Amino acid sequence: MGLKRVWKSLGPGLVTGSSDDDPSGIATYSQAGAGFGLNLLWTAIFT
């Protein structure tokens, strides 16, 4: 397994885990990310 593949598979989980670690939030954020993709990424500038 190459390093790029490891980061590609761990990246979203690491970002979610470091942003907030309550279980219900992780599920909610994952569903929102799956639904909206990168369309709401611009809001990270303001949070």
mmCIF file of N, CA and C in Angstrom:
data_model
loop_
_atom_site.group_PDB
_atom_site.id
_atom_site.type_symbol
_atom_site.label_atom_id
_atom_site.label_comp_id
_atom_site.label_asym_id
_atom_site.label_seq_id
_atom_site.Cartn_x
_atom_site.Cartn_y
_atom_site.Cartn_z
ATOM 1 N N MET A 1 0.848 -1.170 0.000
ATOM 2 C CA MET A 1 0.000 0.000 0.000
ATOM 3 C C MET A 1 0.898 1.238 0.000
ATOM 4 N N GLY A 2 0.734 2.077 -0.985
ATOM 5 C CA GLY A 2 1.546 3.278 -1.086
ATOM 6 C C GLY A 2 1.063 4.371 -0.145
ATOM 7 N N LEU A 3 1.948 5.302 0.122
ATOM 8 C CA LEU A 3 1.621 6.396 1.035
ATOM 9 C C LEU A 3 0.464 7.243 0.511
ATOM 10 N N LYS A 4 0.427 7.451 -0.784
ATOM 11 C CA LYS A 4 -0.661 8.248 -1.368
ATOM 12 C C LYS A 4 -2.008 7.566 -1.140
ATOM 13 N N ARG A 5 -2.027 6.267 -1.289
ATOM 14 C CA ARG A 5 -3.276 5.525 -1.095
ATOM 15 C C ARG A 5 -3.715 5.564 0.370
ATOM 16 N N VAL A 6 -2.748 5.493 1.273
ATOM 17 C CA VAL A 6 -3.072 5.557 2.700
ATOM 18 C C VAL A 6 -3.679 6.912 3.045
ATOM 19 N N TRP A 7 -3.046 8.003 2.592
ATOM 20 C CA TRP A 7 -3.569 9.336 2.871
ATOM 21 C C TRP A 7 -4.927 9.553 2.218
ATOM 22 N N LYS A 8 -5.116 8.973 1.038
ATOM 23 C CA LYS A 8 -6.391 9.128 0.343
ATOM 24 C C LYS A 8 -7.518 8.459 1.120
ATOM 25 N N SER A 9 -7.225 7.322 1.732
ATOM 26 C CA SER A 9 -8.269 6.623 2.474
ATOM 27 C C SER A 9 -8.444 7.163 3.889
ATOM 28 N N LEU A 10 -7.392 7.694 4.497
ATOM 29 C CA LEU A 10 -7.491 8.203 5.862
ATOM 30 C C LEU A 10 -7.849 9.678 5.935
ATOM 31 N N GLY A 11 -7.584 10.424 4.892
ATOM 32 C CA GLY A 11 -7.769 11.871 4.908
ATOM 33 C C GLY A 11 -9.123 12.345 5.394
ATOM 34 N N PRO A 12 -10.234 11.914 4.779
ATOM 35 C CA PRO A 12 -11.542 12.392 5.222
ATOM 36 C C PRO A 12 -11.852 12.036 6.676
ATOM 37 N N GLY A 13 -11.454 10.855 7.095
ATOM 38 C CA GLY A 13 -11.695 10.453 8.483
ATOM 39 C C GLY A 13 -10.886 11.263 9.471
ATOM 40 N N LEU A 14 -9.655 11.582 9.112
ATOM 41 C CA LEU A 14 -8.820 12.393 10.001
ATOM 42 C C LEU A 14 -9.360 13.808 10.130
ATOM 43 N N VAL A 15 -9.829 14.362 9.040
ATOM 44 C CA VAL A 15 -10.400 15.710 9.089
ATOM 45 C C VAL A 15 -11.664 15.711 9.940
ATOM 46 N N THR A 16 -12.526 14.744 9.739
ATOM 47 C CA THR A 16 -13.757 14.656 10.519
ATOM 48 C C THR A 16 -13.457 14.432 11.990
ATOM 49 N N GLY A 17 -12.521 13.552 12.268
ATOM 50 C CA GLY A 17 -12.183 13.250 13.651
ATOM 51 C C GLY A 17 -11.551 14.412 14.379
ATOM 52 N N SER A 18 -10.779 15.201 13.687
ATOM 53 C CA SER A 18 -10.120 16.321 14.350
ATOM 54 C C SER A 18 -11.020 17.543 14.477
ATOM 55 N N SER A 19 -12.057 17.625 13.672
ATOM 56 C CA SER A 19 -12.923 18.798 13.729
ATOM 57 C C SER A 19 -13.867 18.755 14.919
ATOM 58 N N ASP A 20 -14.388 17.608 15.225
ATOM 59 C CA ASP A 20 -15.326 17.460 16.335
ATOM 60 C C ASP A 20 -15.471 15.975 16.597
ATOM 61 N N ASP A 21 -15.522 15.570 17.850
ATOM 62 C CA ASP A 21 -15.488 14.135 18.097
ATOM 63 C C ASP A 21 -16.714 13.581 18.813
ATOM 64 N N ASP A 22 -17.860 14.205 18.652
ATOM 65 C CA ASP A 22 -19.049 13.573 19.197
ATOM 66 C C ASP A 22 -19.645 12.649 18.138
ATOM 67 N N PRO A 23 -20.080 11.458 18.535
ATOM 68 C CA PRO A 23 -20.533 10.450 17.559
ATOM 69 C C PRO A 23 -21.681 10.905 16.665
ATOM 70 N N SER A 24 -22.641 11.604 17.225
ATOM 71 C CA SER A 24 -23.762 12.039 16.380
ATOM 72 C C SER A 24 -23.315 13.092 15.377
ATOM 73 N N GLY A 25 -22.361 13.916 15.751
ATOM 74 C CA GLY A 25 -21.840 14.922 14.831
ATOM 75 C C GLY A 25 -21.094 14.297 13.676
ATOM 76 N N ILE A 26 -20.298 13.274 13.961
ATOM 77 C CA ILE A 26 -19.539 12.613 12.902
ATOM 78 C C ILE A 26 -20.485 12.015 11.870
ATOM 79 N N ALA A 27 -21.554 11.386 12.323
ATOM 80 C CA ALA A 27 -22.527 10.812 11.392
ATOM 81 C C ALA A 27 -23.191 11.911 10.565
ATOM 82 N N THR A 28 -23.556 12.995 11.213
ATOM 83 C CA THR A 28 -24.206 14.106 10.512
ATOM 84 C C THR A 28 -23.279 14.743 9.497
ATOM 85 N N TYR A 29 -22.031 14.989 9.910
ATOM 86 C CA TYR A 29 -21.066 15.617 9.005
ATOM 87 C C TYR A 29 -20.742 14.715 7.827
ATOM 88 N N SER A 30 -20.693 13.415 8.075
ATOM 89 C CA SER A 30 -20.405 12.473 6.995
ATOM 90 C C SER A 30 -21.532 12.453 5.975
ATOM 91 N N GLN A 31 -22.768 12.482 6.463
ATOM 92 C CA GLN A 31 -23.909 12.495 5.551
ATOM 93 C C GLN A 31 -23.968 13.803 4.765
ATOM 94 N N ALA A 32 -23.676 14.903 5.425
ATOM 95 C CA ALA A 32 -23.671 16.193 4.727
ATOM 96 C C ALA A 32 -22.568 16.224 3.681
ATOM 97 N N GLY A 33 -21.401 15.702 4.023
ATOM 98 C CA GLY A 33 -20.297 15.657 3.066
ATOM 99 C C GLY A 33 -20.604 14.774 1.881
ATOM 100 N N ALA A 34 -21.282 13.660 2.132
ATOM 101 C CA ALA A 34 -21.647 12.766 1.036
ATOM 102 C C ALA A 34 -22.687 13.414 0.130
ATOM 103 N N GLY A 35 -23.562 14.199 0.710
ATOM 104 C CA GLY A 35 -24.612 14.829 -0.078
ATOM 105 C C GLY A 35 -24.158 16.058 -0.848
ATOM 106 N N PHE A 36 -23.333 16.882 -0.219
ATOM 107 C CA PHE A 36 -22.941 18.152 -0.824
ATOM 108 C C PHE A 36 -21.557 18.136 -1.443
ATOM 109 N N GLY A 37 -20.738 17.152 -1.095
ATOM 110 C CA GLY A 37 -19.384 17.088 -1.642
ATOM 111 C C GLY A 37 -18.560 18.285 -1.194
ATOM 112 N N LEU A 38 -17.861 18.897 -2.129
ATOM 113 C CA LEU A 38 -17.004 20.041 -1.806
ATOM 114 C C LEU A 38 -17.711 21.383 -1.978
ATOM 115 N N ASN A 39 -18.998 21.352 -2.265
ATOM 116 C CA ASN A 39 -19.727 22.594 -2.523
ATOM 117 C C ASN A 39 -19.790 23.524 -1.317
ATOM 118 N N LEU A 40 -19.705 22.983 -0.104
ATOM 119 C CA LEU A 40 -19.779 23.819 1.092
ATOM 120 C C LEU A 40 -18.422 24.062 1.733
ATOM 121 N N LEU A 41 -17.360 23.702 1.047
ATOM 122 C CA LEU A 41 -16.025 23.864 1.610
ATOM 123 C C LEU A 41 -15.681 25.325 1.868
ATOM 124 N N TRP A 42 -16.232 26.231 1.101
ATOM 125 C CA TRP A 42 -15.948 27.650 1.284
ATOM 126 C C TRP A 42 -16.377 28.139 2.662
ATOM 127 N N THR A 43 -17.331 27.465 3.299
ATOM 128 C CA THR A 43 -17.778 27.895 4.624
ATOM 129 C C THR A 43 -16.717 27.659 5.694
ATOM 130 N N ALA A 44 -15.724 26.830 5.418
ATOM 131 C CA ALA A 44 -14.658 26.575 6.385
ATOM 132 C C ALA A 44 -13.840 27.833 6.658
ATOM 133 N N ILE A 45 -13.822 28.751 5.726
ATOM 134 C CA ILE A 45 -13.094 30.010 5.914
ATOM 135 C C ILE A 45 -13.716 30.819 7.048
ATOM 136 N N PHE A 46 -15.016 30.729 7.206
ATOM 137 C CA PHE A 46 -15.733 31.545 8.180
ATOM 138 C C PHE A 46 -15.967 30.851 9.509
ATOM 139 N N THR A 47 -15.559 29.610 9.640
ATOM 140 C CA THR A 47 -15.792 28.895 10.901
ATOM 141 C C THR A 47 -14.534 28.739 11.692
#
